[in-house]
Amino acid sequence: MKYPLLIIDLKKIKENTKNVIKMCKERDIEVAAVTKVFAGNLKVVKSIVECGVDILADSRIQNLTKFKDIKIKKMLIRIPMMSEIEKVVKYSNISLVSEIETIIEINKYAKKSGKIYKIILMIDVGDLREGIYFENQEKIYSVVQKIIKLKNIELNGIGANFSCFGGVIPTEKKLKMLVDIKENLEKKFKIKIKTISGGSSGTLSLFNKINIPEEINQLRCGASIALGIGLNDKPFKNLYQNTCTLLVEIVEIKNKAKKYAICAIGEQEVKHEYLIPIDKNIKIVDENQDYLILDITDSRKFYKIGDAIDFYVTYGGLLSLMTSIFVEKTYISHC
Ligand SMILES: *Cc1c(COP(=O)(O)O)cnc(C)c1O
């Protein structure tokens, strides 16, 4: 066995995907499965797609490029860079966007390749992430005015981000604001806007808590599928949280005032805040670039050099472990 080892349970991830789809379909909401934490891994991504999601969404065009042979609509969820538009048009069908310069560039490449490229115009509803600020109606109108003149662009929808770093929680009021913006745009420009992309797994968490306007017809779900969590990392009762397990190897044991195990994983692979020891009697003490130091004094297990200690991982942890070339990955299809 090679360590550090990340074990990914595809069966549990598939169960999560099916249940997320079920929750969304009950409300006629389309599921864009966000796979950014899986670093373009085809095994995992194919398992998710097989469950019947509507769209495959990722934040890196390099990942979407790897998915080119998977027959499904693909969405880039990071606002594209001007320098990557040619690839964006080639390897995806839909993009979240916010800047007219970028949209014009997309139109240029779409025209070259004879495509109609779909965009979802992002509205910043207060979390100060991507999008045109919701109160700046003039700006929203002027951008849409320009978009509708572009022959190879379809304004497929408007969308918003919630509950990311800015910490804006989706509320009925905020979602209704998106609906109003969409309806105003449709009236003003005599157009039809098909999609309102109403956030992420955080919105899914609120399905039975707040009134989600029925015009919200798309969610971009990542954490709920990968780790069964939603708003503020809260677990969903009907989803698995233990989809991924990390095993790290003990390279030294110290008996001082307490008993410490030094393990061969460090900040280069994953920050210790992202790790959750499965043995509840183990405490994480410290970490540097190369080592993770654990207090194993209270553990009932007898650990020796060469043993592996297992951890659950957070979303951030999964992202960095999947991305690290120093972490072995293995996939299981049965519990
Ligand atoms: C990561 C991301 C998502 C998915 O969020 P989860 O909380 O993982 O469901 C949705 N939209 C955008 C723009 C993202 O960057």
Tab-separated table of C-alpha atoms and ligand atoms in Angstrom:
chain	number	residue	atom	x	y	z
A	1	MET	CA	0.000	0.000	0.000
A	2	LYS	CA	1.250	3.475	-0.856
A	3	TYR	CA	0.516	6.405	1.465
A	4	PRO	CA	-0.894	9.014	1.799
A	5	LEU	CA	-3.879	7.289	0.255
A	6	LEU	CA	-7.236	8.820	-0.544
A	7	ILE	CA	-10.025	6.256	-0.819
A	8	ILE	CA	-13.019	7.445	-2.819
A	9	ASP	CA	-16.261	5.535	-2.524
A	10	LEU	CA	-17.919	5.861	-5.918
A	11	LYS	CA	-21.020	4.040	-4.766
A	12	LYS	CA	-21.699	6.615	-2.064
A	13	ILE	CA	-20.995	9.507	-4.431
A	14	LYS	CA	-23.470	7.994	-6.895
A	15	GLU	CA	-26.084	7.611	-4.171
A	16	ASN	CA	-25.556	11.269	-3.246
A	17	THR	CA	-25.884	12.332	-6.874
A	18	LYS	CA	-29.129	10.372	-7.330
A	19	ASN	CA	-30.602	11.870	-4.183
A	20	VAL	CA	-29.594	15.424	-5.131
A	21	ILE	CA	-31.235	14.890	-8.535
A	22	LYS	CA	-34.358	13.549	-6.825
A	23	MET	CA	-34.624	16.556	-4.499
A	24	CYS	CA	-34.216	18.955	-7.428
A	25	LYS	CA	-36.536	17.133	-9.854
A	26	GLU	CA	-39.378	17.321	-7.342
A	27	ARG	CA	-39.213	21.073	-7.928
A	28	ASP	CA	-38.390	20.971	-11.639
A	29	ILE	CA	-34.898	22.209	-10.939
A	30	GLU	CA	-32.095	21.264	-13.310
A	31	VAL	CA	-28.898	19.890	-11.720
A	32	ALA	CA	-25.509	21.177	-12.832
A	33	ALA	CA	-23.129	18.786	-11.063
A	34	VAL	CA	-20.050	20.726	-9.971
A	35	THR	CA	-16.962	18.512	-10.097
A	36	LYS	CA	-14.226	21.042	-9.322
A	37	VAL	CA	-13.031	19.184	-6.195
A	38	PHE	CA	-12.271	16.060	-8.209
A	39	ALA	CA	-9.479	17.646	-10.262
A	40	GLY	CA	-10.777	16.326	-13.568
A	41	ASN	CA	-10.782	12.706	-12.423
A	42	LEU	CA	-12.649	10.727	-15.075
A	43	LYS	CA	-13.626	7.782	-12.858
A	44	VAL	CA	-15.435	10.009	-10.398
A	45	VAL	CA	-16.879	12.350	-12.983
A	46	LYS	CA	-18.233	9.529	-15.162
A	47	SER	CA	-19.880	7.979	-12.097
A	48	ILE	CA	-21.628	11.291	-11.400
A	49	VAL	CA	-22.705	11.814	-15.014
A	50	GLU	CA	-24.119	8.251	-15.213
A	51	CYS	CA	-26.641	9.154	-12.523
A	52	GLY	CA	-28.383	11.478	-14.966
A	53	VAL	CA	-27.351	15.027	-14.108
A	54	ASP	CA	-28.368	17.675	-16.648
A	55	ILE	CA	-25.086	19.556	-16.884
A	56	LEU	CA	-21.463	18.846	-15.992
A	57	ALA	CA	-19.966	21.942	-14.388
A	58	ASP	CA	-16.377	22.704	-13.452
A	59	SER	CA	-14.342	25.777	-12.589
A	60	ARG	CA	-11.301	24.810	-14.672
A	61	ILE	CA	-11.351	24.608	-18.452
A	62	GLN	CA	-8.491	22.054	-18.198
A	63	ASN	CA	-10.895	19.720	-16.384
A	64	LEU	CA	-13.685	20.257	-18.916
A	65	THR	CA	-11.174	19.534	-21.669
A	66	LYS	CA	-10.572	16.119	-20.096
A	67	PHE	CA	-14.324	15.494	-20.216
A	68	LYS	CA	-14.528	16.114	-23.964
A	69	ASP	CA	-15.618	12.553	-24.765
A	70	ILE	CA	-18.393	12.523	-22.169
A	71	LYS	CA	-21.616	13.314	-23.980
A	72	ILE	CA	-23.284	15.933	-21.806
A	73	LYS	CA	-23.727	19.714	-21.709
A	74	LYS	CA	-20.706	21.325	-20.051
A	75	MET	CA	-20.604	24.498	-18.041
A	76	LEU	CA	-17.628	26.610	-16.957
A	77	ILE	CA	-18.477	28.096	-13.564
A	78	ARG	CA	-15.477	30.364	-13.135
A	79	ILE	CA	-15.773	33.597	-15.095
A	80	PRO	CA	-13.535	32.878	-18.100
A	81	MET	CA	-10.180	34.553	-18.613
A	82	MET	CA	-9.793	36.525	-21.844
A	83	SER	CA	-6.750	34.365	-22.533
A	84	GLU	CA	-8.698	31.086	-22.522
A	85	ILE	CA	-11.781	31.929	-24.582
A	86	GLU	CA	-10.826	29.791	-27.574
A	87	LYS	CA	-10.711	26.712	-25.308
A	88	VAL	CA	-13.837	27.753	-23.440
A	89	VAL	CA	-15.829	27.845	-26.668
A	90	LYS	CA	-14.328	24.570	-27.837
A	91	TYR	CA	-14.770	22.503	-24.659
A	92	SER	CA	-17.874	23.925	-22.994
A	93	ASN	CA	-21.388	24.939	-23.996
A	94	ILE	CA	-22.319	27.342	-21.230
A	95	SER	CA	-20.371	29.794	-19.110
A	96	LEU	CA	-21.077	31.981	-16.126
A	97	VAL	CA	-20.054	35.487	-17.191
A	98	SER	CA	-20.045	39.059	-15.927
A	99	GLU	CA	-17.997	41.273	-18.261
A	100	ILE	CA	-19.104	42.422	-21.702
A	101	GLU	CA	-15.526	42.374	-23.062
A	102	THR	CA	-15.337	38.675	-22.293
A	103	ILE	CA	-18.744	38.005	-23.805
A	104	ILE	CA	-17.724	39.795	-27.018
A	105	GLU	CA	-14.608	37.627	-27.160
A	106	ILE	CA	-16.740	34.495	-26.681
A	107	ASN	CA	-18.998	35.658	-29.504
A	108	LYS	CA	-15.960	36.070	-31.751
A	109	TYR	CA	-14.789	32.477	-31.248
A	110	ALA	CA	-18.317	31.086	-31.332
A	111	LYS	CA	-18.805	32.776	-34.698
A	112	LYS	CA	-15.528	31.330	-35.986
A	113	SER	CA	-16.624	27.823	-35.100
A	114	GLY	CA	-20.234	28.258	-36.166
A	115	LYS	CA	-21.660	27.786	-32.659
A	116	ILE	CA	-24.259	29.491	-30.571
A	117	TYR	CA	-22.677	29.698	-27.132
A	118	LYS	CA	-24.848	29.990	-24.029
A	119	ILE	CA	-24.097	32.381	-21.204
A	120	ILE	CA	-25.475	32.889	-17.738
A	121	LEU	CA	-25.076	36.493	-16.659
A	122	MET	CA	-24.064	36.633	-13.020
A	123	ILE	CA	-25.719	39.050	-10.642
A	124	ASP	CA	-23.916	39.901	-7.404
A	125	VAL	CA	-26.646	39.807	-4.781
A	126	GLY	CA	-24.324	41.084	-2.085
A	127	ASP	CA	-21.564	38.568	-1.522
A	128	LEU	CA	-19.067	40.679	-3.492
A	129	ARG	CA	-18.041	37.768	-5.630
A	130	GLU	CA	-18.546	37.662	-9.384
A	131	GLY	CA	-21.437	39.386	-11.093
A	132	ILE	CA	-22.956	42.790	-11.758
A	133	TYR	CA	-24.135	44.385	-8.527
A	134	PHE	CA	-27.886	43.853	-8.198
A	135	GLU	CA	-28.634	47.482	-7.370
A	136	ASN	CA	-26.894	48.689	-10.516
A	137	GLN	CA	-29.891	48.228	-12.796
A	138	GLU	CA	-28.491	50.598	-15.427
A	139	LYS	CA	-25.392	48.470	-15.756
A	140	ILE	CA	-27.403	45.239	-16.015
A	141	TYR	CA	-29.545	46.793	-18.749
A	142	SER	CA	-26.614	48.190	-20.692
A	143	VAL	CA	-24.779	44.850	-20.660
A	144	VAL	CA	-27.878	42.943	-21.777
A	145	GLN	CA	-28.515	45.538	-24.475
A	146	LYS	CA	-25.074	44.709	-25.878
A	147	ILE	CA	-25.436	40.944	-25.400
A	148	ILE	CA	-28.611	40.665	-27.438
A	149	LYS	CA	-26.848	42.188	-30.429
A	150	LEU	CA	-24.281	39.390	-30.468
A	151	LYS	CA	-25.383	36.806	-33.022
A	152	ASN	CA	-23.469	33.830	-31.629
A	153	ILE	CA	-24.410	34.318	-27.990
A	154	GLU	CA	-27.559	33.045	-26.333
A	155	LEU	CA	-28.425	34.753	-23.062
A	156	ASN	CA	-29.530	31.474	-21.527
A	157	GLY	CA	-29.979	32.757	-18.030
A	158	ILE	CA	-29.080	34.875	-15.076
A	159	GLY	CA	-27.518	33.516	-11.939
A	160	ALA	CA	-26.128	34.269	-8.525
A	161	ASN	CA	-23.678	32.955	-6.018
A	162	PHE	CA	-24.536	32.488	-2.383
A	163	SER	CA	-22.965	31.294	0.793
A	164	CYS	CA	-19.422	31.282	-0.442
A	165	PHE	CA	-16.729	33.409	1.160
A	166	GLY	CA	-18.829	36.559	1.324
A	167	GLY	CA	-21.239	34.583	3.456
A	168	VAL	CA	-24.499	35.715	1.854
A	169	ILE	CA	-27.165	33.177	2.665
A	170	PRO	CA	-29.830	32.526	0.040
A	171	THR	CA	-33.112	33.996	1.220
A	172	GLU	CA	-36.526	34.147	-0.384
A	173	LYS	CA	-36.010	37.897	-0.821
A	174	LYS	CA	-32.668	37.499	-2.591
A	175	LEU	CA	-34.018	34.754	-4.865
A	176	LYS	CA	-37.119	36.826	-5.623
A	177	MET	CA	-34.792	39.663	-6.595
A	178	LEU	CA	-33.292	37.440	-9.278
A	179	VAL	CA	-36.761	36.581	-10.537
A	180	ASP	CA	-37.625	40.296	-10.725
A	181	ILE	CA	-34.438	41.081	-12.639
A	182	LYS	CA	-35.204	38.279	-15.093
A	183	GLU	CA	-38.800	39.448	-15.618
A	184	ASN	CA	-37.744	43.077	-16.064
A	185	LEU	CA	-35.172	42.059	-18.652
A	186	GLU	CA	-37.706	39.928	-20.524
A	187	LYS	CA	-40.171	42.794	-20.634
A	188	LYS	CA	-37.710	45.525	-21.487
A	189	PHE	CA	-35.935	43.657	-24.278
A	190	LYS	CA	-38.791	41.379	-25.390
A	191	ILE	CA	-36.664	38.301	-24.891
A	192	LYS	CA	-37.107	34.968	-23.152
A	193	ILE	CA	-34.597	33.993	-20.494
A	194	LYS	CA	-34.796	30.255	-19.817
A	195	THR	CA	-32.709	29.791	-16.729
A	196	ILE	CA	-32.333	31.223	-13.272
A	197	SER	CA	-29.305	29.605	-11.680
A	198	GLY	CA	-30.075	30.011	-8.017
A	199	GLY	CA	-26.878	29.036	-6.284
A	200	SER	CA	-25.251	25.892	-4.971
A	201	SER	CA	-25.682	23.131	-2.396
A	202	GLY	CA	-26.388	25.941	0.074
A	203	THR	CA	-29.708	26.642	-1.651
A	204	LEU	CA	-30.477	22.914	-1.656
A	205	SER	CA	-30.108	22.977	2.156
A	206	LEU	CA	-32.988	25.436	2.371
A	207	PHE	CA	-35.551	23.511	0.301
A	208	ASN	CA	-37.808	22.747	3.213
A	209	LYS	CA	-36.951	25.847	5.219
A	210	ILE	CA	-37.666	28.782	2.929
A	211	ASN	CA	-39.939	29.403	0.015
A	212	ILE	CA	-37.863	28.950	-3.142
A	213	PRO	CA	-39.581	30.845	-5.987
A	214	GLU	CA	-40.617	28.339	-8.636
A	215	GLU	CA	-38.841	30.363	-11.326
A	216	ILE	CA	-35.518	29.189	-9.878
A	217	ASN	CA	-34.857	26.264	-12.212
A	218	GLN	CA	-31.173	25.425	-11.910
A	219	LEU	CA	-28.754	24.716	-9.066
A	220	ARG	CA	-25.025	24.106	-9.286
A	221	CYS	CA	-24.352	21.360	-6.779
A	222	GLY	CA	-20.863	20.339	-5.711
A	223	ALA	CA	-20.421	19.795	-1.961
A	224	SER	CA	-23.759	17.981	-1.614
A	225	ILE	CA	-22.702	15.401	-4.207
A	226	ALA	CA	-19.091	15.067	-3.067
A	227	LEU	CA	-19.554	15.130	0.697
A	228	GLY	CA	-23.274	15.279	1.433
A	229	ILE	CA	-23.053	18.787	2.884
A	230	GLY	CA	-24.716	22.115	2.140
A	231	LEU	CA	-25.108	25.517	3.754
A	232	ASN	CA	-22.306	26.152	6.281
A	233	ASP	CA	-21.141	22.574	5.675
A	234	LYS	CA	-24.278	21.226	7.335
A	235	PRO	CA	-24.792	17.527	6.577
A	236	PHE	CA	-27.874	16.367	4.643
A	237	LYS	CA	-29.637	13.507	6.426
A	238	ASN	CA	-30.323	11.666	3.179
A	239	LEU	CA	-26.749	11.935	1.840
A	240	TYR	CA	-23.440	10.297	2.727
A	241	GLN	CA	-20.733	12.447	4.321
A	242	ASN	CA	-18.177	9.611	4.520
A	243	THR	CA	-17.543	9.332	0.784
A	244	CYS	CA	-13.797	9.895	1.058
A	245	THR	CA	-11.216	8.659	3.555
A	246	LEU	CA	-7.579	9.655	3.833
A	247	LEU	CA	-4.954	7.247	5.200
A	248	VAL	CA	-1.632	8.636	6.393
A	249	GLU	CA	1.336	6.627	7.586
A	250	ILE	CA	3.026	6.982	10.979
A	251	VAL	CA	6.775	7.482	10.623
A	252	GLU	CA	7.681	8.206	14.246
A	253	ILE	CA	6.128	7.761	17.681
A	254	LYS	CA	7.302	9.870	20.602
A	255	ASN	CA	6.595	9.103	24.232
A	256	LYS	CA	7.030	12.378	26.078
A	257	ALA	CA	4.593	13.774	28.630
A	258	LYS	CA	2.099	12.548	26.067
A	259	LYS	CA	2.219	10.147	23.178
A	260	TYR	CA	2.680	11.717	19.773
A	261	ALA	CA	2.555	10.173	16.317
A	262	ILE	CA	4.332	11.909	13.482
A	263	CYS	CA	2.788	11.188	10.089
A	264	ALA	CA	4.086	11.597	6.568
A	265	ILE	CA	1.749	14.223	5.188
A	266	GLY	CA	2.115	17.980	5.402
A	267	GLU	CA	0.904	21.357	4.259
A	268	GLN	CA	2.222	20.549	0.813
A	269	GLU	CA	-0.611	18.016	0.494
A	270	VAL	CA	-3.345	19.370	2.764
A	271	LYS	CA	-3.907	21.854	5.578
A	272	HIS	CA	-4.593	20.134	8.883
A	273	GLU	CA	-7.775	22.187	9.445
A	274	TYR	CA	-9.270	20.197	6.586
A	275	LEU	CA	-8.752	16.820	8.278
A	276	ILE	CA	-11.060	15.090	10.756
A	277	PRO	CA	-9.567	12.081	12.612
A	278	ILE	CA	-11.975	9.148	12.474
A	279	ASP	CA	-10.644	7.908	15.831
A	280	LYS	CA	-12.245	10.564	18.076
A	281	ASN	CA	-9.543	10.076	20.707
A	282	ILE	CA	-6.869	11.407	18.381
A	283	LYS	CA	-6.106	15.129	18.334
A	284	ILE	CA	-4.257	17.051	15.651
A	285	VAL	CA	-1.473	19.008	17.376
A	286	ASP	CA	0.515	20.650	14.634
A	287	GLU	CA	1.584	20.491	11.024
A	288	ASN	CA	4.467	21.768	8.942
A	289	GLN	CA	5.253	21.383	5.251
A	290	ASP	CA	6.150	17.705	5.589
A	291	TYR	CA	4.683	16.310	8.807
A	292	LEU	CA	1.404	16.064	10.628
A	293	ILE	CA	1.723	15.671	14.389
A	294	LEU	CA	-0.995	13.843	16.300
A	295	ASP	CA	-1.642	13.349	19.989
A	296	ILE	CA	-2.569	9.669	20.309
A	297	THR	CA	-2.364	9.487	24.121
A	298	ASP	CA	-6.073	8.809	24.572
A	299	SER	CA	-6.539	6.429	21.672
A	300	ARG	CA	-7.591	2.903	22.595
A	301	LYS	CA	-5.774	1.496	19.588
A	302	PHE	CA	-2.143	0.443	19.765
A	303	TYR	CA	-0.365	2.250	16.947
A	304	LYS	CA	3.096	1.363	15.685
A	305	ILE	CA	5.460	2.704	13.036
A	306	GLY	CA	4.142	1.933	9.553
A	307	ASP	CA	0.476	1.894	10.644
A	308	ALA	CA	-1.970	4.155	8.880
A	309	ILE	CA	-4.333	6.575	10.602
A	310	ASP	CA	-7.570	7.461	8.865
A	311	PHE	CA	-9.346	10.796	8.462
A	312	TYR	CA	-12.464	12.204	6.925
A	313	VAL	CA	-11.853	15.306	4.844
A	314	THR	CA	-13.636	18.613	4.333
A	315	TYR	CA	-14.466	20.071	0.907
A	316	GLY	CA	-11.270	22.147	0.915
A	317	GLY	CA	-9.313	19.100	1.996
A	318	LEU	CA	-10.735	16.961	-0.766
A	319	LEU	CA	-9.834	19.654	-3.297
A	320	SER	CA	-6.188	19.842	-2.259
A	321	LEU	CA	-5.754	16.069	-1.840
A	322	MET	CA	-7.271	15.350	-5.258
A	323	THR	CA	-5.004	17.977	-6.786
A	324	SER	CA	-1.799	16.765	-5.099
A	325	ILE	CA	0.485	14.506	-7.099
A	326	PHE	CA	1.868	13.156	-3.803
A	327	VAL	CA	-1.416	11.579	-2.754
A	328	GLU	CA	-2.362	8.126	-4.076
A	329	LYS	CA	-5.994	7.651	-5.006
A	330	THR	CA	-8.030	4.510	-5.006
A	331	TYR	CA	-11.666	3.967	-5.899
A	332	ILE	CA	-14.103	1.553	-4.368
A	333	SER	CA	-17.546	0.674	-5.638
A	334	HIS	CA	-18.789	-1.279	-2.598
A	335	CYS	CA	-19.116	-0.351	1.034
B	1	LIG	C1	-18.070	25.801	-6.288
B	1	LIG	C2	-19.160	26.489	-6.949
B	1	LIG	C3	-20.457	25.943	-6.898
B	1	LIG	C4	-20.773	24.700	-6.119
B	1	LIG	O1	-20.885	25.020	-4.766
B	1	LIG	P1	-21.131	23.854	-3.678
B	1	LIG	O2	-21.222	24.597	-2.401
B	1	LIG	O3	-19.931	22.994	-3.765
B	1	LIG	O4	-22.367	23.157	-4.054
B	1	LIG	C5	-21.467	26.604	-7.579
B	1	LIG	N1	-21.221	27.727	-8.281
B	1	LIG	C6	-19.993	28.266	-8.357
B	1	LIG	C7	-19.790	29.511	-9.150
B	1	LIG	C8	-18.934	27.674	-7.688
B	1	LIG	O5	-17.713	28.227	-7.764
